[in-house]
mmCIF file with all atom_site columns, C-alpha atoms in Angstrom:
data_model
loop_
_atom_site.group_PDB
_atom_site.id
_atom_site.type_symbol
_atom_site.label_atom_id
_atom_site.label_alt_id
_atom_site.label_comp_id
_atom_site.label_asym_id
_atom_site.label_entity_id
_atom_site.label_seq_id
_atom_site.pdbx_PDB_ins_code
_atom_site.Cartn_x
_atom_site.Cartn_y
_atom_site.Cartn_z
_atom_site.occupancy
_atom_site.B_iso_or_equiv
_atom_site.pdbx_formal_charge
_atom_site.auth_seq_id
_atom_site.auth_comp_id
_atom_site.auth_asym_id
_atom_site.auth_atom_id
_atom_site.pdbx_PDB_model_num
ATOM 1   C CA . GLY A 1 1   ? 92.817  47.758 64.164 1.00 65.00 ? 1   GLY A CA 1
ATOM 2   C CA . GLU A 1 2   ? 92.066  45.225 61.114 1.00 75.00 ? 2   GLU A CA 1
ATOM 3   C CA . ASP A 1 3   ? 91.890  46.490 57.646 1.00 89.00 ? 3   ASP A CA 1
ATOM 4   C CA . VAL A 1 4   ? 90.467  44.916 54.865 1.00 93.00 ? 4   VAL A CA 1
ATOM 5   C CA . GLU A 1 5   ? 90.636  46.575 51.159 1.00 95.00 ? 5   GLU A CA 1
ATOM 6   C CA . GLN A 1 6   ? 88.567  45.342 48.239 1.00 95.00 ? 6   GLN A CA 1
ATOM 7   C CA . SER A 1 7   ? 88.575  46.944 44.455 1.00 92.00 ? 7   SER A CA 1
ATOM 8   C CA . LEU A 1 8   ? 85.145  48.554 44.004 1.00 92.00 ? 8   LEU A CA 1
ATOM 9   C CA . PHE A 1 9   ? 83.903  47.430 40.698 1.00 96.00 ? 9   PHE A CA 1
ATOM 10  C CA . LEU A 1 10  ? 84.651  44.426 38.436 1.00 98.00 ? 10  LEU A CA 1
ATOM 11  C CA . SER A 1 11  ? 82.545  43.827 35.291 1.00 98.00 ? 11  SER A CA 1
ATOM 12  C CA . VAL A 1 12  ? 82.992  40.503 33.026 1.00 98.00 ? 12  VAL A CA 1
ATOM 13  C CA . ARG A 1 13  ? 81.171  38.476 30.504 1.00 97.00 ? 13  ARG A CA 1
ATOM 14  C CA . GLU A 1 14  ? 78.888  35.895 30.976 1.00 97.00 ? 14  GLU A CA 1
ATOM 15  C CA . GLY A 1 15  ? 81.040  32.606 30.564 1.00 97.00 ? 15  GLY A CA 1
ATOM 16  C CA . ASP A 1 16  ? 83.989  34.105 31.584 1.00 97.00 ? 16  ASP A CA 1
ATOM 17  C CA . SER A 1 17  ? 86.076  33.713 35.056 1.00 98.00 ? 17  SER A CA 1
ATOM 18  C CA . SER A 1 18  ? 85.437  36.230 37.612 1.00 98.00 ? 18  SER A CA 1
ATOM 19  C CA . VAL A 1 19  ? 88.359  37.074 40.050 1.00 98.00 ? 19  VAL A CA 1
ATOM 20  C CA . ILE A 1 20  ? 87.677  39.348 43.278 1.00 98.00 ? 20  ILE A CA 1
ATOM 21  C CA . ASN A 1 21  ? 90.547  40.110 45.256 1.00 97.00 ? 21  ASN A CA 1
ATOM 22  C CA . CYS A 1 22  ? 90.994  41.095 48.940 1.00 97.00 ? 22  CYS A CA 1
ATOM 23  C CA . THR A 1 23  ? 93.971  42.201 51.148 1.00 97.00 ? 23  THR A CA 1
ATOM 24  C CA . TYR A 1 24  ? 93.861  42.433 54.935 1.00 94.00 ? 24  TYR A CA 1
ATOM 25  C CA . THR A 1 25  ? 96.186  43.629 57.749 1.00 91.00 ? 25  THR A CA 1
ATOM 26  C CA . ASP A 1 26  ? 95.653  41.202 60.669 1.00 84.00 ? 26  ASP A CA 1
ATOM 27  C CA . SER A 1 27  ? 98.031  38.445 60.175 1.00 81.00 ? 27  SER A CA 1
ATOM 28  C CA . SER A 1 28  ? 96.459  36.634 63.237 1.00 83.00 ? 28  SER A CA 1
ATOM 29  C CA . SER A 1 29  ? 93.264  36.192 61.481 1.00 83.00 ? 29  SER A CA 1
ATOM 30  C CA . THR A 1 30  ? 92.233  32.389 61.724 1.00 85.00 ? 30  THR A CA 1
ATOM 31  C CA . TYR A 1 31  ? 89.182  32.188 59.225 1.00 91.00 ? 31  TYR A CA 1
ATOM 32  C CA . LEU A 1 32  ? 88.553  34.549 56.359 1.00 94.00 ? 32  LEU A CA 1
ATOM 33  C CA . TYR A 1 33  ? 85.065  34.685 54.541 1.00 96.00 ? 33  TYR A CA 1
ATOM 34  C CA . TRP A 1 34  ? 83.384  35.330 51.305 1.00 98.00 ? 34  TRP A CA 1
ATOM 35  C CA . TYR A 1 35  ? 79.772  36.931 51.346 1.00 98.00 ? 35  TYR A CA 1
ATOM 36  C CA . LYS A 1 36  ? 77.400  37.861 48.269 1.00 98.00 ? 36  LYS A CA 1
ATOM 37  C CA . GLN A 1 37  ? 74.704  40.572 48.651 1.00 96.00 ? 37  GLN A CA 1
ATOM 38  C CA . GLU A 1 38  ? 71.965  40.904 46.045 1.00 95.00 ? 38  GLU A CA 1
ATOM 39  C CA . PRO A 1 39  ? 69.954  43.859 45.843 1.00 90.00 ? 39  PRO A CA 1
ATOM 40  C CA . GLY A 1 40  ? 67.659  44.791 48.832 1.00 86.00 ? 40  GLY A CA 1
ATOM 41  C CA . ALA A 1 41  ? 68.832  41.351 50.588 1.00 91.00 ? 41  ALA A CA 1
ATOM 42  C CA . GLY A 1 42  ? 71.194  40.516 53.316 1.00 93.00 ? 42  GLY A CA 1
ATOM 43  C CA . LEU A 1 43  ? 74.674  39.120 53.153 1.00 96.00 ? 43  LEU A CA 1
ATOM 44  C CA . GLN A 1 44  ? 74.565  35.579 52.089 1.00 96.00 ? 44  GLN A CA 1
ATOM 45  C CA . LEU A 1 45  ? 77.642  33.471 53.168 1.00 96.00 ? 45  LEU A CA 1
ATOM 46  C CA . LEU A 1 46  ? 79.422  31.740 50.203 1.00 97.00 ? 46  LEU A CA 1
ATOM 47  C CA . THR A 1 47  ? 82.356  30.144 51.752 1.00 96.00 ? 47  THR A CA 1
ATOM 48  C CA . TYR A 1 48  ? 85.294  30.579 54.166 1.00 95.00 ? 48  TYR A CA 1
ATOM 49  C CA . ILE A 1 49  ? 88.677  29.110 54.597 1.00 95.00 ? 49  ILE A CA 1
ATOM 50  C CA . PHE A 1 50  ? 90.770  28.460 57.435 1.00 92.00 ? 50  PHE A CA 1
ATOM 51  C CA . SER A 1 51  ? 94.199  30.343 57.619 1.00 89.00 ? 51  SER A CA 1
ATOM 52  C CA . ASN A 1 52  ? 96.365  27.212 57.451 1.00 90.00 ? 52  ASN A CA 1
ATOM 53  C CA . MET A 1 53  ? 94.865  26.243 53.709 1.00 92.00 ? 53  MET A CA 1
ATOM 54  C CA . ASP A 1 54  ? 96.115  27.653 50.677 1.00 95.00 ? 54  ASP A CA 1
ATOM 55  C CA . MET A 1 55  ? 92.923  26.877 48.478 1.00 97.00 ? 55  MET A CA 1
ATOM 56  C CA . LYS A 1 56  ? 89.350  25.761 49.056 1.00 96.00 ? 56  LYS A CA 1
ATOM 57  C CA . GLN A 1 57  ? 87.166  24.567 46.206 1.00 97.00 ? 57  GLN A CA 1
ATOM 58  C CA . ASP A 1 58  ? 83.322  24.430 46.346 1.00 94.00 ? 58  ASP A CA 1
ATOM 59  C CA . GLN A 1 59  ? 81.579  23.902 42.870 1.00 96.00 ? 59  GLN A CA 1
ATOM 60  C CA . ARG A 1 60  ? 82.348  27.099 40.774 1.00 97.00 ? 60  ARG A CA 1
ATOM 61  C CA . LEU A 1 61  ? 84.024  28.913 43.707 1.00 98.00 ? 61  LEU A CA 1
ATOM 62  C CA . THR A 1 62  ? 87.808  28.424 44.384 1.00 98.00 ? 62  THR A CA 1
ATOM 63  C CA . VAL A 1 63  ? 89.286  30.415 47.412 1.00 98.00 ? 63  VAL A CA 1
ATOM 64  C CA . LEU A 1 64  ? 92.989  31.236 47.184 1.00 98.00 ? 64  LEU A CA 1
ATOM 65  C CA . LEU A 1 65  ? 94.754  32.513 50.227 1.00 97.00 ? 65  LEU A CA 1
ATOM 66  C CA . ASN A 1 66  ? 98.285  33.831 50.490 1.00 96.00 ? 66  ASN A CA 1
ATOM 67  C CA . LYS A 1 67  ? 98.839  34.281 53.881 1.00 93.00 ? 67  LYS A CA 1
ATOM 68  C CA . LYS A 1 68  ? 102.459 35.820 53.350 1.00 93.00 ? 68  LYS A CA 1
ATOM 69  C CA . ASP A 1 69  ? 101.179 38.664 51.214 1.00 94.00 ? 69  ASP A CA 1
ATOM 70  C CA . LYS A 1 70  ? 97.710  38.614 53.457 1.00 94.00 ? 70  LYS A CA 1
ATOM 71  C CA . HIS A 1 71  ? 95.926  38.235 50.306 1.00 96.00 ? 71  HIS A CA 1
ATOM 72  C CA . LEU A 1 72  ? 92.655  36.644 49.470 1.00 97.00 ? 72  LEU A CA 1
ATOM 73  C CA . SER A 1 73  ? 91.034  35.920 46.199 1.00 98.00 ? 73  SER A CA 1
ATOM 74  C CA . LEU A 1 74  ? 87.393  34.353 45.063 1.00 98.00 ? 74  LEU A CA 1
ATOM 75  C CA . ARG A 1 75  ? 87.305  33.067 41.660 1.00 98.00 ? 75  ARG A CA 1
ATOM 76  C CA . ILE A 1 76  ? 83.996  32.409 39.872 1.00 98.00 ? 76  ILE A CA 1
ATOM 77  C CA . ALA A 1 77  ? 84.018  29.716 37.362 1.00 98.00 ? 77  ALA A CA 1
ATOM 78  C CA . ASP A 1 78  ? 81.581  30.187 34.237 1.00 98.00 ? 78  ASP A CA 1
ATOM 79  C CA . THR A 1 79  ? 80.263  33.422 35.590 1.00 98.00 ? 79  THR A CA 1
ATOM 80  C CA . GLN A 1 80  ? 76.625  33.961 35.283 1.00 97.00 ? 80  GLN A CA 1
ATOM 81  C CA . THR A 1 81  ? 74.118  36.915 35.022 1.00 96.00 ? 81  THR A CA 1
ATOM 82  C CA . GLY A 1 82  ? 72.680  35.771 38.395 1.00 95.00 ? 82  GLY A CA 1
ATOM 83  C CA . ASP A 1 83  ? 76.257  36.004 40.009 1.00 97.00 ? 83  ASP A CA 1
ATOM 84  C CA . SER A 1 84  ? 75.798  39.786 39.554 1.00 97.00 ? 84  SER A CA 1
ATOM 85  C CA . ALA A 1 85  ? 75.898  41.098 43.320 1.00 97.00 ? 85  ALA A CA 1
ATOM 86  C CA . ILE A 1 86  ? 78.078  43.007 45.698 1.00 96.00 ? 86  ILE A CA 1
ATOM 87  C CA . TYR A 1 87  ? 80.897  40.579 47.120 1.00 98.00 ? 87  TYR A CA 1
ATOM 88  C CA . PHE A 1 88  ? 82.375  41.096 50.795 1.00 97.00 ? 88  PHE A CA 1
ATOM 89  C CA . CYS A 1 89  ? 85.448  39.831 51.960 1.00 96.00 ? 89  CYS A CA 1
ATOM 90  C CA . ALA A 1 90  ? 85.744  39.571 55.930 1.00 95.00 ? 90  ALA A CA 1
ATOM 91  C CA . CYS A 1 91  ? 88.139  38.333 58.483 1.00 92.00 ? 91  CYS A CA 1
ATOM 92  C CA . ASN A 1 92  ? 88.179  37.412 62.048 1.00 87.00 ? 92  ASN A CA 1
ATOM 93  C CA . ALA A 1 93  ? 90.032  39.152 64.412 1.00 74.00 ? 93  ALA A CA 1
ATOM 94  C CA . GLY A 1 94  ? 92.550  37.046 65.997 1.00 64.00 ? 94  GLY A CA 1
ATOM 95  C CA . GLY A 1 95  ? 92.671  36.146 69.500 1.00 60.00 ? 95  GLY A CA 1
ATOM 96  C CA . THR A 1 96  ? 89.171  37.412 70.095 1.00 57.00 ? 96  THR A CA 1
ATOM 97  C CA . SER A 1 97  ? 86.590  34.841 71.764 1.00 50.00 ? 97  SER A CA 1
ATOM 98  C CA . TYR A 1 98  ? 83.268  36.449 70.524 1.00 55.00 ? 98  TYR A CA 1
ATOM 99  C CA . GLY A 1 99  ? 83.974  36.230 66.506 1.00 71.00 ? 99  GLY A CA 1
ATOM 100 C CA . LYS A 1 100 ? 83.968  39.724 65.513 1.00 83.00 ? 100 LYS A CA 1
ATOM 101 C CA . LEU A 1 101 ? 84.507  40.323 61.540 1.00 89.00 ? 101 LEU A CA 1
ATOM 102 C CA . THR A 1 102 ? 85.761  42.880 59.793 1.00 90.00 ? 102 THR A CA 1
ATOM 103 C CA . PHE A 1 103 ? 84.645  43.572 56.494 1.00 93.00 ? 103 PHE A CA 1
ATOM 104 C CA . GLY A 1 104 ? 85.903  45.098 53.254 1.00 94.00 ? 104 GLY A CA 1
ATOM 105 C CA . GLN A 1 105 ? 83.607  47.600 51.382 1.00 94.00 ? 105 GLN A CA 1
ATOM 106 C CA . GLY A 1 106 ? 82.560  45.327 48.816 1.00 95.00 ? 106 GLY A CA 1
ATOM 107 C CA . THR A 1 107 ? 82.850  44.727 45.224 1.00 97.00 ? 107 THR A CA 1
ATOM 108 C CA . ILE A 1 108 ? 80.424  45.235 42.767 1.00 96.00 ? 108 ILE A CA 1
ATOM 109 C CA . LEU A 1 109 ? 80.482  42.401 40.198 1.00 98.00 ? 109 LEU A CA 1
ATOM 110 C CA . THR A 1 110 ? 78.714  43.129 36.891 1.00 98.00 ? 110 THR A CA 1
ATOM 111 C CA . VAL A 1 111 ? 77.933  40.212 34.384 1.00 97.00 ? 111 VAL A CA 1
ATOM 112 C CA . HIS A 1 112 ? 77.219  41.387 30.930 1.00 95.00 ? 112 HIS A CA 1
ATOM 113 C CA . PRO A 1 113 ? 75.261  38.876 28.621 1.00 91.00 ? 113 PRO A CA 1
ATOM 114 C CA . GLU B 2 1   ? 66.565  31.218 54.120 1.00 74.00 ? 1   GLU B CA 1
ATOM 115 C CA . THR B 2 2   ? 69.653  31.635 56.520 1.00 79.00 ? 2   THR B CA 1
ATOM 116 C CA . GLY B 2 3   ? 67.737  31.069 59.707 1.00 95.00 ? 3   GLY B CA 1
ATOM 117 C CA . VAL B 2 4   ? 68.062  34.579 60.897 1.00 97.00 ? 4   VAL B CA 1
ATOM 118 C CA . THR B 2 5   ? 64.875  36.605 60.336 1.00 97.00 ? 5   THR B CA 1
ATOM 119 C CA . GLN B 2 6   ? 64.044  40.165 60.856 1.00 98.00 ? 6   GLN B CA 1
ATOM 120 C CA . THR B 2 7   ? 60.678  42.367 61.004 1.00 97.00 ? 7   THR B CA 1
ATOM 121 C CA . PRO B 2 8   ? 59.677  44.680 59.570 1.00 97.00 ? 8   PRO B CA 1
ATOM 122 C CA . ARG B 2 9   ? 61.248  44.681 56.188 1.00 97.00 ? 9   ARG B CA 1
ATOM 123 C CA . HIS B 2 10  ? 60.632  48.122 55.848 1.00 97.00 ? 10  HIS B CA 1
ATOM 124 C CA . LEU B 2 11  ? 60.080  51.122 58.023 1.00 97.00 ? 11  LEU B CA 1
ATOM 125 C CA . VAL B 2 12  ? 59.080  54.947 57.261 1.00 96.00 ? 12  VAL B CA 1
ATOM 126 C CA . MET B 2 13  ? 59.324  56.994 60.477 1.00 94.00 ? 13  MET B CA 1
ATOM 127 C CA . GLY B 2 14  ? 59.256  60.596 61.253 1.00 92.00 ? 14  GLY B CA 1
ATOM 128 C CA . MET B 2 15  ? 61.897  61.936 63.608 1.00 91.00 ? 15  MET B CA 1
ATOM 129 C CA . THR B 2 16  ? 59.861  62.451 66.492 1.00 90.00 ? 16  THR B CA 1
ATOM 130 C CA . ASN B 2 17  ? 58.795  58.491 66.547 1.00 90.00 ? 17  ASN B CA 1
ATOM 131 C CA . LYS B 2 18  ? 59.620  55.729 68.562 1.00 95.00 ? 18  LYS B CA 1
ATOM 132 C CA . LYS B 2 19  ? 59.840  52.283 66.851 1.00 96.00 ? 19  LYS B CA 1
ATOM 133 C CA . SER B 2 20  ? 61.798  49.082 67.352 1.00 97.00 ? 20  SER B CA 1
ATOM 134 C CA . LEU B 2 21  ? 63.464  46.535 64.915 1.00 98.00 ? 21  LEU B CA 1
ATOM 135 C CA . LYS B 2 22  ? 63.311  42.848 65.870 1.00 98.00 ? 22  LYS B CA 1
ATOM 136 C CA . CYS B 2 23  ? 65.592  40.155 64.911 1.00 98.00 ? 23  CYS B CA 1
ATOM 137 C CA . GLU B 2 24  ? 65.257  36.518 65.702 1.00 98.00 ? 24  GLU B CA 1
ATOM 138 C CA . GLN B 2 25  ? 67.628  33.504 64.944 1.00 97.00 ? 25  GLN B CA 1
ATOM 139 C CA . HIS B 2 26  ? 66.792  29.791 64.746 1.00 96.00 ? 26  HIS B CA 1
ATOM 140 C CA . LEU B 2 27  ? 70.341  28.558 64.629 1.00 95.00 ? 27  LEU B CA 1
ATOM 141 C CA . GLY B 2 28  ? 71.092  27.658 68.164 1.00 93.00 ? 28  GLY B CA 1
ATOM 142 C CA . HIS B 2 29  ? 73.963  30.866 68.122 1.00 93.00 ? 29  HIS B CA 1
ATOM 143 C CA . ASN B 2 30  ? 75.114  32.566 71.093 1.00 91.00 ? 30  ASN B CA 1
ATOM 144 C CA . ALA B 2 31  ? 76.220  35.823 69.754 1.00 92.00 ? 31  ALA B CA 1
ATOM 145 C CA . MET B 2 32  ? 74.009  38.327 67.824 1.00 95.00 ? 32  MET B CA 1
ATOM 146 C CA . TYR B 2 33  ? 75.056  41.462 65.807 1.00 95.00 ? 33  TYR B CA 1
ATOM 147 C CA . TRP B 2 34  ? 73.569  44.961 64.620 1.00 96.00 ? 34  TRP B CA 1
ATOM 148 C CA . TYR B 2 35  ? 75.083  46.489 61.553 1.00 96.00 ? 35  TYR B CA 1
ATOM 149 C CA . LYS B 2 36  ? 74.082  49.430 59.798 1.00 96.00 ? 36  LYS B CA 1
ATOM 150 C CA . GLN B 2 37  ? 74.633  49.307 55.828 1.00 95.00 ? 37  GLN B CA 1
ATOM 151 C CA . SER B 2 38  ? 74.328  52.857 54.042 1.00 93.00 ? 38  SER B CA 1
ATOM 152 C CA . ALA B 2 39  ? 74.862  53.559 50.653 1.00 85.00 ? 39  ALA B CA 1
ATOM 153 C CA . LYS B 2 40  ? 78.542  54.000 49.704 1.00 75.00 ? 40  LYS B CA 1
ATOM 154 C CA . LYS B 2 41  ? 79.764  53.293 53.093 1.00 81.00 ? 41  LYS B CA 1
ATOM 155 C CA . PRO B 2 42  ? 81.310  50.274 54.186 1.00 83.00 ? 42  PRO B CA 1
ATOM 156 C CA . LEU B 2 43  ? 79.409  47.596 56.808 1.00 91.00 ? 43  LEU B CA 1
ATOM 157 C CA . GLU B 2 44  ? 79.475  49.193 59.997 1.00 91.00 ? 44  GLU B CA 1
ATOM 158 C CA . LEU B 2 45  ? 79.050  47.111 63.242 1.00 92.00 ? 45  LEU B CA 1
ATOM 159 C CA . MET B 2 46  ? 77.018  48.758 65.875 1.00 95.00 ? 46  MET B CA 1
ATOM 160 C CA . PHE B 2 47  ? 76.584  46.228 68.820 1.00 94.00 ? 47  PHE B CA 1
ATOM 161 C CA . VAL B 2 48  ? 77.446  42.694 69.772 1.00 92.00 ? 48  VAL B CA 1
ATOM 162 C CA . TYR B 2 49  ? 75.975  40.633 72.020 1.00 93.00 ? 49  TYR B CA 1
ATOM 163 C CA . ASN B 2 50  ? 77.659  37.251 73.705 1.00 87.00 ? 50  ASN B CA 1
ATOM 164 C CA . PHE B 2 51  ? 75.617  35.198 75.730 1.00 84.00 ? 51  PHE B CA 1
ATOM 165 C CA . LYS B 2 52  ? 73.222  37.896 75.925 1.00 83.00 ? 52  LYS B CA 1
ATOM 166 C CA . GLU B 2 53  ? 75.788  40.269 77.397 1.00 85.00 ? 53  GLU B CA 1
ATOM 167 C CA . GLN B 2 54  ? 76.463  43.333 75.285 1.00 85.00 ? 54  GLN B CA 1
ATOM 168 C CA . THR B 2 55  ? 80.378  43.052 74.692 1.00 83.00 ? 55  THR B CA 1
ATOM 169 C CA . GLU B 2 56  ? 80.546  45.839 71.912 1.00 83.00 ? 56  GLU B CA 1
ATOM 170 C CA . ASN B 2 57  ? 79.255  49.340 71.257 1.00 84.00 ? 57  ASN B CA 1
ATOM 171 C CA . ASN B 2 58  ? 80.920  50.882 68.677 1.00 83.00 ? 58  ASN B CA 1
ATOM 172 C CA . SER B 2 59  ? 80.273  54.668 69.446 1.00 88.00 ? 59  SER B CA 1
ATOM 173 C CA . VAL B 2 60  ? 76.749  54.253 68.509 1.00 94.00 ? 60  VAL B CA 1
ATOM 174 C CA . PRO B 2 61  ? 74.529  57.409 69.348 1.00 95.00 ? 61  PRO B CA 1
ATOM 175 C CA . SER B 2 62  ? 72.261  57.023 72.313 1.00 95.00 ? 62  SER B CA 1
ATOM 176 C CA . ARG B 2 63  ? 69.167  57.236 69.915 1.00 96.00 ? 63  ARG B CA 1
ATOM 177 C CA . PHE B 2 64  ? 69.726  53.493 69.198 1.00 97.00 ? 64  PHE B CA 1
ATOM 178 C CA . SER B 2 65  ? 69.051  51.691 72.141 1.00 96.00 ? 65  SER B CA 1
ATOM 179 C CA . PRO B 2 66  ? 69.852  47.574 72.012 1.00 96.00 ? 66  PRO B CA 1
ATOM 180 C CA . GLU B 2 67  ? 67.832  44.709 73.884 1.00 96.00 ? 67  GLU B CA 1
ATOM 181 C CA . CYS B 2 68  ? 69.183  41.125 73.830 1.00 96.00 ? 68  CYS B CA 1
ATOM 182 C CA . PRO B 2 69  ? 66.514  39.160 76.623 1.00 95.00 ? 69  PRO B CA 1
ATOM 183 C CA . ASN B 2 70  ? 67.902  35.618 75.229 1.00 93.00 ? 70  ASN B CA 1
ATOM 184 C CA . SER B 2 71  ? 70.388  34.289 72.914 1.00 91.00 ? 71  SER B CA 1
ATOM 185 C CA . SER B 2 72  ? 67.787  33.994 69.913 1.00 95.00 ? 72  SER B CA 1
ATOM 186 C CA . HIS B 2 73  ? 66.172  37.720 70.048 1.00 97.00 ? 73  HIS B CA 1
ATOM 187 C CA . LEU B 2 74  ? 67.936  40.890 69.642 1.00 97.00 ? 74  LEU B CA 1
ATOM 188 C CA . PHE B 2 75  ? 66.078  44.239 69.325 1.00 98.00 ? 75  PHE B CA 1
ATOM 189 C CA . LEU B 2 76  ? 67.175  47.702 68.175 1.00 98.00 ? 76  LEU B CA 1
ATOM 190 C CA . HIS B 2 77  ? 65.027  50.296 69.734 1.00 97.00 ? 77  HIS B CA 1
ATOM 191 C CA . LEU B 2 78  ? 64.925  53.790 67.600 1.00 97.00 ? 78  LEU B CA 1
ATOM 192 C CA . HIS B 2 79  ? 63.909  56.999 68.956 1.00 94.00 ? 79  HIS B CA 1
ATOM 193 C CA . THR B 2 80  ? 64.295  60.795 67.699 1.00 94.00 ? 80  THR B CA 1
ATOM 194 C CA . LEU B 2 81  ? 66.363  59.458 64.556 1.00 95.00 ? 81  LEU B CA 1
ATOM 195 C CA . GLN B 2 82  ? 67.808  61.920 62.266 1.00 95.00 ? 82  GLN B CA 1
ATOM 196 C CA . PRO B 2 83  ? 67.607  61.700 58.380 1.00 94.00 ? 83  PRO B CA 1
ATOM 197 C CA . GLU B 2 84  ? 70.914  60.602 58.153 1.00 94.00 ? 84  GLU B CA 1
ATOM 198 C CA . ASP B 2 85  ? 70.179  57.298 60.254 1.00 96.00 ? 85  ASP B CA 1
ATOM 199 C CA . SER B 2 86  ? 68.255  56.192 56.936 1.00 96.00 ? 86  SER B CA 1
ATOM 200 C CA . ALA B 2 87  ? 69.934  52.661 55.932 1.00 96.00 ? 87  ALA B CA 1
ATOM 201 C CA . LEU B 2 88  ? 69.512  49.095 55.709 1.00 96.00 ? 88  LEU B CA 1
ATOM 202 C CA . TYR B 2 89  ? 69.938  47.591 59.184 1.00 97.00 ? 89  TYR B CA 1
ATOM 203 C CA . LEU B 2 90  ? 71.063  43.831 59.674 1.00 97.00 ? 90  LEU B CA 1
ATOM 204 C CA . CYS B 2 91  ? 71.157  41.396 62.045 1.00 97.00 ? 91  CYS B CA 1
ATOM 205 C CA . ALA B 2 92  ? 73.424  38.643 62.222 1.00 97.00 ? 92  ALA B CA 1
ATOM 206 C CA . SER B 2 93  ? 74.168  35.596 64.467 1.00 96.00 ? 93  SER B CA 1
ATOM 207 C CA . SER B 2 94  ? 76.901  33.312 65.033 1.00 93.00 ? 94  SER B CA 1
ATOM 208 C CA . GLN B 2 95  ? 78.497  30.743 67.294 1.00 88.00 ? 95  GLN B CA 1
ATOM 209 C CA . VAL B 2 96  ? 81.516  31.850 69.283 1.00 79.00 ? 96  VAL B CA 1
ATOM 210 C CA . VAL B 2 97  ? 82.933  28.920 70.872 1.00 74.00 ? 97  VAL B CA 1
ATOM 211 C CA . GLY B 2 98  ? 84.614  26.297 69.172 1.00 71.00 ? 98  GLY B CA 1
ATOM 212 C CA . GLY B 2 99  ? 83.410  27.068 65.724 1.00 75.00 ? 99  GLY B CA 1
ATOM 213 C CA . SER B 2 100 ? 84.822  28.868 62.525 1.00 82.00 ? 100 SER B CA 1
ATOM 214 C CA . TYR B 2 101 ? 82.652  32.302 63.649 1.00 85.00 ? 101 TYR B CA 1
ATOM 215 C CA . GLU B 2 102 ? 80.864  32.695 60.343 1.00 91.00 ? 102 GLU B CA 1
ATOM 216 C CA . GLN B 2 103 ? 78.067  35.071 60.763 1.00 94.00 ? 103 GLN B CA 1
ATOM 217 C CA . TYR B 2 104 ? 74.618  34.333 59.224 1.00 96.00 ? 104 TYR B CA 1
ATOM 218 C CA . PHE B 2 105 ? 72.691  37.503 58.186 1.00 97.00 ? 105 PHE B CA 1
ATOM 219 C CA . GLY B 2 106 ? 68.886  38.500 58.288 1.00 97.00 ? 106 GLY B CA 1
ATOM 220 C CA . PRO B 2 107 ? 67.350  40.101 55.238 1.00 96.00 ? 107 PRO B CA 1
ATOM 221 C CA . GLY B 2 108 ? 67.411  43.381 56.908 1.00 97.00 ? 108 GLY B CA 1
ATOM 222 C CA . THR B 2 109 ? 65.267  46.171 57.707 1.00 97.00 ? 109 THR B CA 1
ATOM 223 C CA . ARG B 2 110 ? 65.339  49.023 55.161 1.00 97.00 ? 110 ARG B CA 1
ATOM 224 C CA . LEU B 2 111 ? 64.788  52.232 57.591 1.00 97.00 ? 111 LEU B CA 1
ATOM 225 C CA . THR B 2 112 ? 63.919  55.637 56.221 1.00 96.00 ? 112 THR B CA 1
ATOM 226 C CA . VAL B 2 113 ? 63.608  58.538 58.270 1.00 96.00 ? 113 VAL B CA 1
ATOM 227 C CA . THR B 2 114 ? 61.624  61.403 57.370 1.00 93.00 ? 114 THR B CA 1
#
């Protein structure tokens, strides 16, 4: 089945850029997603990218997709303390009709003042 | 506010109790999901309902019983749970036809089994 891997921790200083990386195994995934989870809350959809795109930018967020290497990244520009959270990468399983997603284990981002 | 609500937000129950978790989505989606999130474990998909029909059960113990009476409501009935069932239970919904399949999550129910 699909496997999605992320590094577990990332620590940055306020104002710096954060880059969270993700690798996946299913080359037939058509959509790839980034979610944010703050303490005690559910997962919040941040952005997603269609598999035929290389890049998507949305305000401070930039998603890069290298389909050949099955590598996805999320860059957060000018990281703020409010960005401290767990970030999950997810992929939809190719060929399914009900949109089942496979999630990575999450990257804990800590932003220091 | 994601358009997916869950009640209760917190629940403490004994191992012999019976309780139910409720999820409601106001997004017009046709698929709903239950996930379990335990500390230091990946998000675990439990059940999938597609147009009110259960399409996936990921080897979930029978002490968890889902119910989907319509496309907007999803329940998780709990009975004779174990302490290791303590976790955050998340509900999500999505469109599964002609869309980008992104799932929208509720805030979760924090369950503690004593």
